[in-house]
mmCIF file of C-alpha atoms in Angstrom:
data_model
loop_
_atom_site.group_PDB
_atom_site.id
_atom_site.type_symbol
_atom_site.label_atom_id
_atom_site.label_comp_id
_atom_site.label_asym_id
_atom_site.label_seq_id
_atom_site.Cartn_x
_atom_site.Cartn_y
_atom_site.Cartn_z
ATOM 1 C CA UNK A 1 -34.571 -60.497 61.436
ATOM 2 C CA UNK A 2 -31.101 -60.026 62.246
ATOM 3 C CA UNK A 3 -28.413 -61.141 65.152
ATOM 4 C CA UNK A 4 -27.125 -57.419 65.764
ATOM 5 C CA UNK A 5 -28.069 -56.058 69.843
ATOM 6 C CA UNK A 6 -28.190 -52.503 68.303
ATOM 7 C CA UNK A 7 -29.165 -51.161 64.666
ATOM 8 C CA UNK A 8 -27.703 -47.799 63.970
ATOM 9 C CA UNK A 9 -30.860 -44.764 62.889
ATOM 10 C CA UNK A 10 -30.002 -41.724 60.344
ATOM 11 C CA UNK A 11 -31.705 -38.544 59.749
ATOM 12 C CA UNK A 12 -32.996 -38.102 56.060
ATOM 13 C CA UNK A 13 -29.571 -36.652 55.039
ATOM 14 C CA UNK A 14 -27.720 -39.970 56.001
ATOM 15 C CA UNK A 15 -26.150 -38.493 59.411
ATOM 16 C CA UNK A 16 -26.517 -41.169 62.392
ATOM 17 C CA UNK A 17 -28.725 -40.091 65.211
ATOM 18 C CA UNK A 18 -28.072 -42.992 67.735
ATOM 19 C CA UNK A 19 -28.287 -46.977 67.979
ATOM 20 C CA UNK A 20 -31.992 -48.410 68.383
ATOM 21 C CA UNK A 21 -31.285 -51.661 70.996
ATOM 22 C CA UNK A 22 -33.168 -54.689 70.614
ATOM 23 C CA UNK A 23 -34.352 -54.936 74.216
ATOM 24 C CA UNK A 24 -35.219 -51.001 74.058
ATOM 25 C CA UNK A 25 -37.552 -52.177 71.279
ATOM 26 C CA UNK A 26 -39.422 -55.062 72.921
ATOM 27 C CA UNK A 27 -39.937 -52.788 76.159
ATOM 28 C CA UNK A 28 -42.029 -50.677 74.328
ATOM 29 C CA UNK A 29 -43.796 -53.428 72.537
ATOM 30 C CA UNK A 30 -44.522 -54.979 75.628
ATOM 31 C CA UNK A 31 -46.446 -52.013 77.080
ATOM 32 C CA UNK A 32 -49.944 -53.119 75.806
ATOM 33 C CA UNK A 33 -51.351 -50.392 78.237
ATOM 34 C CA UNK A 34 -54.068 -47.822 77.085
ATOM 35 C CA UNK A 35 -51.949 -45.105 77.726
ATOM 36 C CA UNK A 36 -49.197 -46.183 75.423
ATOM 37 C CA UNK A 37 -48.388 -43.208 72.747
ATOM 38 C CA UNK A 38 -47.682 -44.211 69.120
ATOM 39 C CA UNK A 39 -44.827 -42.516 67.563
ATOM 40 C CA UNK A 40 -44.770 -41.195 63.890
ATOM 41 C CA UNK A 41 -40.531 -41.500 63.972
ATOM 42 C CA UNK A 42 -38.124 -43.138 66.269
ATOM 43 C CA UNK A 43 -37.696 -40.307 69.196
ATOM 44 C CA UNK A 44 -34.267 -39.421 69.612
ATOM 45 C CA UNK A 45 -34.817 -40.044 73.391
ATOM 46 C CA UNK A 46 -34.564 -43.878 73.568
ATOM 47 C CA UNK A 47 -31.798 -43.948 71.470
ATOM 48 C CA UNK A 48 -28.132 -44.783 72.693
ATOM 49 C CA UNK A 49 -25.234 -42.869 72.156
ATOM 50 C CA UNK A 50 -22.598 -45.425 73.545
ATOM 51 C CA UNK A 51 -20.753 -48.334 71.708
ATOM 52 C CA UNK A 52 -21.810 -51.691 72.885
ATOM 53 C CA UNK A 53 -19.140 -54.338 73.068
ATOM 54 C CA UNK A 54 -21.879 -56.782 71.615
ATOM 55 C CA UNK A 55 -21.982 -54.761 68.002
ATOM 56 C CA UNK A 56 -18.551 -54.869 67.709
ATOM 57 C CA UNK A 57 -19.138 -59.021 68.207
ATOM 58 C CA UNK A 58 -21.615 -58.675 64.916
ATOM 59 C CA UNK A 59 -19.182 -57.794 62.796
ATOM 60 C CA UNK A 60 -17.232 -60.940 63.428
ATOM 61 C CA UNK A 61 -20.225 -63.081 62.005
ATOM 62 C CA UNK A 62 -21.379 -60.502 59.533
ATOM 63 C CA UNK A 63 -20.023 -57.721 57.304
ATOM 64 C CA UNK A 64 -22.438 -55.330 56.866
ATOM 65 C CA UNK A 65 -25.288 -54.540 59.125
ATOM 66 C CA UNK A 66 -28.832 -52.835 58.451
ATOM 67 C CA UNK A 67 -29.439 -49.119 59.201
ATOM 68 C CA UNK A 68 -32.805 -47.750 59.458
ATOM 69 C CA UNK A 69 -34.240 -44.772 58.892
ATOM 70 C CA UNK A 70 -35.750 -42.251 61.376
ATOM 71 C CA UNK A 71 -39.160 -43.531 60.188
ATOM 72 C CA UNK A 72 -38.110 -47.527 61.265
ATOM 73 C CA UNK A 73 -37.863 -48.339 57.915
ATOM 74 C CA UNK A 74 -34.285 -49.681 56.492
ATOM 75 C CA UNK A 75 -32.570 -47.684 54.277
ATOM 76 C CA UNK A 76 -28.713 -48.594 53.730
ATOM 77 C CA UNK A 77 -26.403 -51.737 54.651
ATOM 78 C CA UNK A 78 -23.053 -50.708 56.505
ATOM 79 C CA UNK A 79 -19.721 -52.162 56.902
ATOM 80 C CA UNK A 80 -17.531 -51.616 60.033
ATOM 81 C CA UNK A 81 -15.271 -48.659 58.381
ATOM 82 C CA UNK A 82 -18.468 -46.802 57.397
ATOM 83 C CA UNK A 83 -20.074 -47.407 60.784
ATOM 84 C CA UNK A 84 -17.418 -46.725 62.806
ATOM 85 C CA UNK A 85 -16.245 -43.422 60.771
ATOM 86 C CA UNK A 86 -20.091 -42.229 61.318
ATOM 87 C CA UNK A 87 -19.814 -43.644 65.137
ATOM 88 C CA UNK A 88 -16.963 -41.388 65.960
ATOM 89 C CA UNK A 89 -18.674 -38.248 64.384
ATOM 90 C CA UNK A 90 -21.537 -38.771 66.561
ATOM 91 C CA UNK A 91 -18.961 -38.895 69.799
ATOM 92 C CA UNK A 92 -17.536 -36.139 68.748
ATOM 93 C CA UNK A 93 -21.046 -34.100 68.352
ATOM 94 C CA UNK A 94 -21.984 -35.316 71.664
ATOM 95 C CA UNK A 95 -19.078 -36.013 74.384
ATOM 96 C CA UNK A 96 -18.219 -32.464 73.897
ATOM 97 C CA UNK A 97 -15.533 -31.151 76.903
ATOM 98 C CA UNK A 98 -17.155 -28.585 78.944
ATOM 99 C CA UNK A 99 -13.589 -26.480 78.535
ATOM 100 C CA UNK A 100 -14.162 -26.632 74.663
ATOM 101 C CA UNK A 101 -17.308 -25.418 75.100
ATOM 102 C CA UNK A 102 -15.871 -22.094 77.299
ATOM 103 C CA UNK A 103 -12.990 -21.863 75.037
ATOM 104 C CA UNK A 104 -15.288 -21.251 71.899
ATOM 105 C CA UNK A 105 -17.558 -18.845 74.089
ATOM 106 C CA UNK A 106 -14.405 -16.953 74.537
ATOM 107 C CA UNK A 107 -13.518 -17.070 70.764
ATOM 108 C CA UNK A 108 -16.588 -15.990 69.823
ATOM 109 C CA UNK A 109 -16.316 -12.739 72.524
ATOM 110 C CA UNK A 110 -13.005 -12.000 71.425
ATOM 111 C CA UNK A 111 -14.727 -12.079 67.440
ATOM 112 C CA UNK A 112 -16.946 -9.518 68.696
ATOM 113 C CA UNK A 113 -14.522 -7.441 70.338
ATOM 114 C CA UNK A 114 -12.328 -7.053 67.501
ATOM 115 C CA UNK A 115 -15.037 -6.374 65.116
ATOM 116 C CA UNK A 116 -15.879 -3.541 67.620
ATOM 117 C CA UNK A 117 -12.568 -2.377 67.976
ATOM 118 C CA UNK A 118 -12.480 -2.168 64.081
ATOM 119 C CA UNK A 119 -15.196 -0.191 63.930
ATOM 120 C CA UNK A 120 -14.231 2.161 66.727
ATOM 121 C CA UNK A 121 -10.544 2.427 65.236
ATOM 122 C CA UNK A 122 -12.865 3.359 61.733
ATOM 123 C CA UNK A 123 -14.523 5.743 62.932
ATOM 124 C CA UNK A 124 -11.087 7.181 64.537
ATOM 125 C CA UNK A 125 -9.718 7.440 61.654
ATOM 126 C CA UNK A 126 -12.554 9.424 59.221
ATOM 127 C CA UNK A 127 -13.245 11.927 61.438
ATOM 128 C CA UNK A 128 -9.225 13.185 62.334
ATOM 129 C CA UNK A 129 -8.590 16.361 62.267
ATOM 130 C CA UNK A 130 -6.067 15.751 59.674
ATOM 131 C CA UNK A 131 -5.917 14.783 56.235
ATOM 132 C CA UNK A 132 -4.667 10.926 56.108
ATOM 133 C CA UNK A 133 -4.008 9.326 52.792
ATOM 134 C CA UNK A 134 -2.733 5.204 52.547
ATOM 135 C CA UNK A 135 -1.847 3.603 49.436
ATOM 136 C CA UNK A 136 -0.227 0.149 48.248
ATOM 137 C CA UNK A 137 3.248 -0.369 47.400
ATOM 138 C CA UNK A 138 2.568 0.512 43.477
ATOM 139 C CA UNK A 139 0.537 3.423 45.028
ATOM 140 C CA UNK A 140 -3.024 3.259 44.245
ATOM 141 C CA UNK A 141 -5.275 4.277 47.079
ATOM 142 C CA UNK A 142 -6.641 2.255 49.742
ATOM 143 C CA UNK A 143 -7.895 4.701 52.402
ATOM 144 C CA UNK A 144 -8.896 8.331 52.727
ATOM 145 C CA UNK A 145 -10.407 10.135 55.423
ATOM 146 C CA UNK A 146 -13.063 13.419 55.830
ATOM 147 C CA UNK A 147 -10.354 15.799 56.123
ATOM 148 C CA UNK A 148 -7.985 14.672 53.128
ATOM 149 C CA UNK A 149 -11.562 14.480 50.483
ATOM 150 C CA UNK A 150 -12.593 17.991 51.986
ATOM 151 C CA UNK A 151 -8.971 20.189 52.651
ATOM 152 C CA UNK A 152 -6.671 18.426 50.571
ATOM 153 C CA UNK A 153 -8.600 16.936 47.198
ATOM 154 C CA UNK A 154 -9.640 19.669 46.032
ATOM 155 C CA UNK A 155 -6.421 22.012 46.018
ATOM 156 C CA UNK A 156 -5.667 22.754 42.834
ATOM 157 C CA UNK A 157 -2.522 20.781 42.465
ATOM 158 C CA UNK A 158 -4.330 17.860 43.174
ATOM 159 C CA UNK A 159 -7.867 19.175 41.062
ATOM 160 C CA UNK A 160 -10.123 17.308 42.884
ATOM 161 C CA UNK A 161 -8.756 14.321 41.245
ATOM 162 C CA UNK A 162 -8.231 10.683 43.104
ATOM 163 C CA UNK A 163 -6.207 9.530 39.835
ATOM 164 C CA UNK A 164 -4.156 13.052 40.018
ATOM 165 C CA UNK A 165 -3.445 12.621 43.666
ATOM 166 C CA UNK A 166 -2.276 9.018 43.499
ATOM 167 C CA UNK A 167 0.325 10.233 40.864
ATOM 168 C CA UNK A 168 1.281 13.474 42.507
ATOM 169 C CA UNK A 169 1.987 11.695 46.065
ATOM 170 C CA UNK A 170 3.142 8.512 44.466
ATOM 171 C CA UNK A 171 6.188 10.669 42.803
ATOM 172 C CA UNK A 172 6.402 13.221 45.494
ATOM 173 C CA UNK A 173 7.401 9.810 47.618
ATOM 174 C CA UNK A 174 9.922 8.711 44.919
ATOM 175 C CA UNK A 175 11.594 12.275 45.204
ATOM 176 C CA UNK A 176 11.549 12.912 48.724
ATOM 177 C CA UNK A 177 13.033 9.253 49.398
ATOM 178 C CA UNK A 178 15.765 9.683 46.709
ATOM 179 C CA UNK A 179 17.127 13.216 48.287
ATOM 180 C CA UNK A 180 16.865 11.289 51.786
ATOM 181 C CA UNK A 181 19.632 8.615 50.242
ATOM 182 C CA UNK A 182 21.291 11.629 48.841
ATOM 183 C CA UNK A 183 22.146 13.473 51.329
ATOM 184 C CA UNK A 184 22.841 10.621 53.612
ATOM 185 C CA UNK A 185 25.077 8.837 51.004
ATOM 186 C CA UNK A 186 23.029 5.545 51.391
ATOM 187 C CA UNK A 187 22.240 3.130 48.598
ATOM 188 C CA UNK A 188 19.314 1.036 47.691
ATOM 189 C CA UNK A 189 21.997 -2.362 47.756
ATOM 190 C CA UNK A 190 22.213 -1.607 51.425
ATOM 191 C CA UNK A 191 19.795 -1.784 54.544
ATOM 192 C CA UNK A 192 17.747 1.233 54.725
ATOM 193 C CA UNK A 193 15.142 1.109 57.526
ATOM 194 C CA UNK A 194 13.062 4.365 56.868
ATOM 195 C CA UNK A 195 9.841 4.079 58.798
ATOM 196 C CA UNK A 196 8.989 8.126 58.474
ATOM 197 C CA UNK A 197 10.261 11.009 56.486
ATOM 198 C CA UNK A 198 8.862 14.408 56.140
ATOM 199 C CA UNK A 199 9.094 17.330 53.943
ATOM 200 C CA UNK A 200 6.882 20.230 53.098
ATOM 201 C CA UNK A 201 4.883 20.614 50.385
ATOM 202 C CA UNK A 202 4.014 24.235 49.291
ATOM 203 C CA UNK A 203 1.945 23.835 46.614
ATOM 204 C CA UNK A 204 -0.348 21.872 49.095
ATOM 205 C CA UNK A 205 0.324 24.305 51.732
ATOM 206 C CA UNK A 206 1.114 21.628 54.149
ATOM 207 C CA UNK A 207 3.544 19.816 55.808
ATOM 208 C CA UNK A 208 3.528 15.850 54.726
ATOM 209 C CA UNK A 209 4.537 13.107 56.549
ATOM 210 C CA UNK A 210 5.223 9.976 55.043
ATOM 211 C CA UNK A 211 5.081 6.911 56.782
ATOM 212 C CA UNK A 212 6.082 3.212 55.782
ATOM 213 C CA UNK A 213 3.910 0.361 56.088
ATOM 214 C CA UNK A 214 5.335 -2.830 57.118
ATOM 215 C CA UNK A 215 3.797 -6.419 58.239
ATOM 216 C CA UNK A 216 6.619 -8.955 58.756
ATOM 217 C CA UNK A 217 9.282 -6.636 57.543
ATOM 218 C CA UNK A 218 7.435 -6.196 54.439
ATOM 219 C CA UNK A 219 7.134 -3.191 52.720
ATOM 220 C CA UNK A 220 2.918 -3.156 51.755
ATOM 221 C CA UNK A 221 2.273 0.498 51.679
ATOM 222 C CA UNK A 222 2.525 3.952 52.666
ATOM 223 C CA UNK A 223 0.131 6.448 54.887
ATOM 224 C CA UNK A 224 0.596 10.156 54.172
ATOM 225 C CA UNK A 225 -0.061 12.854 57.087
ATOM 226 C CA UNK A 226 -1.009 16.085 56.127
ATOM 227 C CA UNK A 227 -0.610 18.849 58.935
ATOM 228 C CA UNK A 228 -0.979 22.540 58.599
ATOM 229 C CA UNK A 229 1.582 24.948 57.910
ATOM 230 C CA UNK A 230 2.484 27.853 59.641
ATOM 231 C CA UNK A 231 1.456 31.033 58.981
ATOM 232 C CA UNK A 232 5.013 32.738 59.438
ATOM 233 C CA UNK A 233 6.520 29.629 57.143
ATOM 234 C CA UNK A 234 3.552 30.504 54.142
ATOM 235 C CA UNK A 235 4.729 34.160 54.283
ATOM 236 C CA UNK A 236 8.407 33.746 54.235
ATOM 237 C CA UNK A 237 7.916 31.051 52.206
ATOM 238 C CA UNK A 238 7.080 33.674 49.361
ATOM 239 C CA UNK A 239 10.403 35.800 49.892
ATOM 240 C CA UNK A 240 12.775 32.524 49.633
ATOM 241 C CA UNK A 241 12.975 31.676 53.694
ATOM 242 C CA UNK A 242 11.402 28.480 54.491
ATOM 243 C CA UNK A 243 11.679 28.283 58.047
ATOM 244 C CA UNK A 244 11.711 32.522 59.423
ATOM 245 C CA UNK A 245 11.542 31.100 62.885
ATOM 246 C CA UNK A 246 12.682 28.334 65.174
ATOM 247 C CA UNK A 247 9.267 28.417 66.735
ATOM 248 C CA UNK A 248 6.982 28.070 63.569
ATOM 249 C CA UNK A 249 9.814 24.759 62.402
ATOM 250 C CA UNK A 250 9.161 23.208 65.650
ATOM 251 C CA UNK A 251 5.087 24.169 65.780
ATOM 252 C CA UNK A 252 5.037 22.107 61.922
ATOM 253 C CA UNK A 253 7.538 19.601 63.311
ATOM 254 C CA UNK A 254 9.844 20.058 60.762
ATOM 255 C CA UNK A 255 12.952 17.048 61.384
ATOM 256 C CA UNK A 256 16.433 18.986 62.605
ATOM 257 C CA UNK A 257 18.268 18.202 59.842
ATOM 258 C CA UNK A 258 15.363 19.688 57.293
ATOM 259 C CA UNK A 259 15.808 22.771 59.780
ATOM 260 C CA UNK A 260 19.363 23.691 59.317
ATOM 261 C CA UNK A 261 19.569 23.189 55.993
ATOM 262 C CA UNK A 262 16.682 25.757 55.640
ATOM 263 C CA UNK A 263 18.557 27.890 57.970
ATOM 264 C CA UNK A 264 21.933 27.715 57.110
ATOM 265 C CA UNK A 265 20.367 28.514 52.954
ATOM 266 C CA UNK A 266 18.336 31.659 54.384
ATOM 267 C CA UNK A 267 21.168 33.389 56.067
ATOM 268 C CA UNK A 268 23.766 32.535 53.113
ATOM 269 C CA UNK A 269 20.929 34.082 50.625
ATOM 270 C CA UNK A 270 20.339 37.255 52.351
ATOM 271 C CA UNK A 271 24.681 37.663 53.419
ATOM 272 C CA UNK A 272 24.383 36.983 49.094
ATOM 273 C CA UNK A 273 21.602 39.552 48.492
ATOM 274 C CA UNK A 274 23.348 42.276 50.794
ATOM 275 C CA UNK A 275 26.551 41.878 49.105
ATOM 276 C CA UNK A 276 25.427 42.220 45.865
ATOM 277 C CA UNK A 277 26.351 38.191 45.283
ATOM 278 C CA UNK A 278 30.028 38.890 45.495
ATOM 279 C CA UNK A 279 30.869 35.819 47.158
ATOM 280 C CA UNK A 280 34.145 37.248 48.528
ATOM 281 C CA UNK A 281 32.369 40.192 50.530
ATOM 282 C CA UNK A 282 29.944 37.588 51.420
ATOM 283 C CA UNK A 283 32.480 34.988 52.677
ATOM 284 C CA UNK A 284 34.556 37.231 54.562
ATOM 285 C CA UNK A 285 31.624 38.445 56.360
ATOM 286 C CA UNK A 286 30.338 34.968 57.054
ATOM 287 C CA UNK A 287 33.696 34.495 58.461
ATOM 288 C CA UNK A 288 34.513 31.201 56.163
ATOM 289 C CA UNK A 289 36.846 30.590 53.131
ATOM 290 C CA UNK A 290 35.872 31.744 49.855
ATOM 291 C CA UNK A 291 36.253 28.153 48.948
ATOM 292 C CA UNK A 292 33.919 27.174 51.595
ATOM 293 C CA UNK A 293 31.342 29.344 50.630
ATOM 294 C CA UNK A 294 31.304 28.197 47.505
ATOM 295 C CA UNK A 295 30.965 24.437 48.283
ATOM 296 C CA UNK A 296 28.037 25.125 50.555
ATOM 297 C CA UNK A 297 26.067 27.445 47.942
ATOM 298 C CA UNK A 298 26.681 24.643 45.791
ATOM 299 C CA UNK A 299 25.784 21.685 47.768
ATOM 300 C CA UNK A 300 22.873 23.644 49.458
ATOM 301 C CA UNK A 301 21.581 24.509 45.389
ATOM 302 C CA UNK A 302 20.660 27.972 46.070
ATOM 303 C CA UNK A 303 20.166 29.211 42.863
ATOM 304 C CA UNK A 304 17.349 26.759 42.888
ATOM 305 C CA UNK A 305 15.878 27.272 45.995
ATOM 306 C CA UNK A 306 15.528 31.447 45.514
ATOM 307 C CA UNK A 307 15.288 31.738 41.387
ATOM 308 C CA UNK A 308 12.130 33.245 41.919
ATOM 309 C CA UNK A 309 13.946 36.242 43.776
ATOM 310 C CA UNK A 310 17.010 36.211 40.828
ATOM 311 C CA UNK A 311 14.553 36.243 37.678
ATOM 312 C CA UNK A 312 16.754 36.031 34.441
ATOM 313 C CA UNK A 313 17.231 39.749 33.496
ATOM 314 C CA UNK A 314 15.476 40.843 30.039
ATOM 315 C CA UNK A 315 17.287 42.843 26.965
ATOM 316 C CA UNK A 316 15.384 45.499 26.410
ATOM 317 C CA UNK A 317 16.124 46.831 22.869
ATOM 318 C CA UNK A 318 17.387 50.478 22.613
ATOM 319 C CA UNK A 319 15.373 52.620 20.987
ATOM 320 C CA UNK A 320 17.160 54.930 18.147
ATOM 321 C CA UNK A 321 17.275 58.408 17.774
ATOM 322 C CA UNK A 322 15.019 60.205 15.401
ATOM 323 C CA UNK A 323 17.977 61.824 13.734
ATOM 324 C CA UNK A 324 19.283 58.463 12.732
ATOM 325 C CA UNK A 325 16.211 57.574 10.959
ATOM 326 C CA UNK A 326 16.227 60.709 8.810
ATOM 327 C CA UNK A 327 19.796 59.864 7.613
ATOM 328 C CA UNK A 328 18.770 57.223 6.899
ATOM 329 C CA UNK A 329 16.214 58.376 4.529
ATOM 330 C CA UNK A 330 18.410 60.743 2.796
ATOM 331 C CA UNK A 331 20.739 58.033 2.148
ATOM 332 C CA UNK A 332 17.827 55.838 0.601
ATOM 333 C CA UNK A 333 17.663 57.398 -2.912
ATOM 334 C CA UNK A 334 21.738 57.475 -2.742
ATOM 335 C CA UNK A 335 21.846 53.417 -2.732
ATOM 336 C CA UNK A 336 19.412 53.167 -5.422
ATOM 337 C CA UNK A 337 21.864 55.002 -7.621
ATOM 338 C CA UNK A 338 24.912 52.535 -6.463
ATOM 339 C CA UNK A 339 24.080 50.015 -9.357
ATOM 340 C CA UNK A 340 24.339 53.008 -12.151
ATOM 341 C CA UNK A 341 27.939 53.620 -11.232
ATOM 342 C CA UNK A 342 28.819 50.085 -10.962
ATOM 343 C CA UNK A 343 27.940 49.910 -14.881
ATOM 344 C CA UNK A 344 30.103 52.249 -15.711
ATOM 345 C CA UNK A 345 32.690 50.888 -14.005
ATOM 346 C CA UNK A 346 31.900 47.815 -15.854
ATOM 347 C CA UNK A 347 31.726 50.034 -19.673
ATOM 348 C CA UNK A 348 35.171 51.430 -18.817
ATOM 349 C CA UNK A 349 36.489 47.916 -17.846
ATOM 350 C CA UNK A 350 35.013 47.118 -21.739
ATOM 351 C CA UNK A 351 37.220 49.971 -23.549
ATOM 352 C CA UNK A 352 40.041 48.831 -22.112
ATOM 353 C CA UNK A 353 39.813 45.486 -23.482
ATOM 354 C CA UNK A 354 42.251 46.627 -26.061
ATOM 355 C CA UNK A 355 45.171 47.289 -23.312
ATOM 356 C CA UNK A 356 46.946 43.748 -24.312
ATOM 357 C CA UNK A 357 47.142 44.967 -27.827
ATOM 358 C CA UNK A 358 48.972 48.533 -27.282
ATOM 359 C CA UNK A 359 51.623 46.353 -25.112
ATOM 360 C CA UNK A 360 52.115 43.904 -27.799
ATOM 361 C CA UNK A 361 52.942 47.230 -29.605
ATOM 362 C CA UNK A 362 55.090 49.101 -27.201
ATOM 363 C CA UNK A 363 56.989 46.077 -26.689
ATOM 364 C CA UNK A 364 57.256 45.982 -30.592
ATOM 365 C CA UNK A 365 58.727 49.668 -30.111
ATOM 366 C CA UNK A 366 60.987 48.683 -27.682
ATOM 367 C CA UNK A 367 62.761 45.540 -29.749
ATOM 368 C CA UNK A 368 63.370 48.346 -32.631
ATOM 369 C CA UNK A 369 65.160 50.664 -30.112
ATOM 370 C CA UNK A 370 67.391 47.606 -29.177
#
């Protein structure tokens, strides 16, 4: 019924399968044999997958051809843009390169191998030894390990509280990364490239680390480290000294600069504390200026740092003497009696009212003499 060599077949969701040729089609009417099969749909197998020349020739005559459906029957007229669009998706389905082919095999691998690597780094991660903690930028939590729900949570700074921790470390960042521009005179306009800083915490008992998140020089959030403390550093922690000895500073990994400061504050507190906190005695056996000494207790804030050695004294009231008291009790009925003897004061002030009128007189006298 129609001029074209080849009549393209789709599935029953419109995609082509293959071109059904004309002499393909008489071949198999022409087998009149007993042993010929019938076929419920066209099989995929005599179908052809190339582009005759002769179709292209159709669509000089015609501009649409027929398309049949799996079944033989026709379902759909085509044009050459709609043909030729579902032509070149069937090439592409079927001329596949071989290297494609290994190329996706070793996507696919490399798919698996990072989702394994994921979950191997995951597993990592819960079960270290110490407590890790990673929030966003704004600070709300992200990750938390074994150790840092089991040690850490439930101190009782934190009270077992997700929502009390995220504030606590969240500001505990904000300080420790303002005294860090502090005492390197750095500013927020300029280029600060922090990656780590570390302080200790003693109401955690433990030593935090605080490292900075980046992807593409991108601050996106923070992972806290929490490592034990020292036994020597708990117990001298109590008397004022942070760091009692070099080898419990290095043991927590304290940073050198954290370490001096500690030491230099110690040994200017207890020079203090011998001398009574005369800061002359002090300074002279420190060997520094007076001047000196006084800039460093300053800058170092000691009176902060050891207030819980220097409480504020308390007045204690002094207690009086029982003899006191009984004056005073004699002297009680004596002030009652005060008011009496300011009345007559005030009756004697009344009968001398007349005192204007025996002047008038005298003067009187007086202007007779003269």
């Amino acid at each position: 019924m129609t001029k074209a060599s080849h009549l393209p077949v789709v599935s029953e969701t419109g995609e082509l399968l293959g071109l059904l040729s004309k002499d393909r089609v008489h071949r198999e009417l022409s087998d009149l044999g007993a042993e010929r099969t019938d076929y419920e749909s066209i099989p995929t197998e005599i179908l052809e997958l190339e582009l005759s020349p002769n179709l292209l020739l159709f669509f000089k005559e015609s501009q649409e051809i027929p398309v049949i459906g799996h079944l033989g029957e026709r379902v759909d007229y085509w044009d050459k843009p709609r043909f030729l669009a579902a032509f070149t998706k069937l090439d592409a389905k079927t001329n596949r390169d071989p290297n494609l082919t290994s190329i996706q095999t070793k996507i696919e691998k490399q798919k698996e191998s990072k989702d394994t690597i994921h979950w191997f780094m995951e597993m990592i991660l819960s079960h270290f030894p110490d407590g890790l903690f990673a929030t966003d930028v704004s600070g709300n939590s992200i990750f938390y390990n074994e150790s840092f729900e089991t040690k850490i949570l439930p101190k009782p700074a934190l009270g077992d509280s997700l929502k009390k921790a995220e504030d606590y470390l969240r500001d505990l960042n904000r300080e420790v990364f303002a005294n860090y521009l502090k005492e390197h005179d750095l500013d927020l306009t300029k280029e600060t490239n922090i990656s780590s800083l570390q302080t200790p915490v003693f109401a955690l008992d433990m030593f935090l680390r605080i490292i900075t998140l980046r992807k593409d020089k991108k601050i996106v959030g923070f992972l806290y480290h929490f490592t034990e403390l020292g036994d020597g550093v708990k117990k001298h922690h109590k008397t004022g000294i942070r760091f009692p000895s070099l080898e419990d500073a290095f043991l927590a990994k304290f940073p050198l600069e954290k370490v001096l400061e500690e030491m230099e504050s110690a040994y200017i507190h207890e020079s203090l504390k011998k001398n009574q906190n005369n800061i002359s005695h002090a300074a002279s056996e420190l060997g520094i200026p007076r001047t000196t000494l006084q800039n460093r207790i300053k800058y170092l804030n000691l009176n902060e740092r050891f207030k819980e050695e220097n409480p504020a004294k308390k007045v204690i009231p002094r207690k009086r003497s029982d003899k006191k008291e009984k004056v005073k009790k004699e002297l009680a009925p004596k002030q009652k009696l005060a008011p009496k003897k300011k009345a007559k004061t005030k009756e004697k002030v009344k009968k001398n009212e007349k005192i204007p009128g025996k002047k008038a007189q005298s003067a009187k006298k007086s202007k007779k003499r003269r």
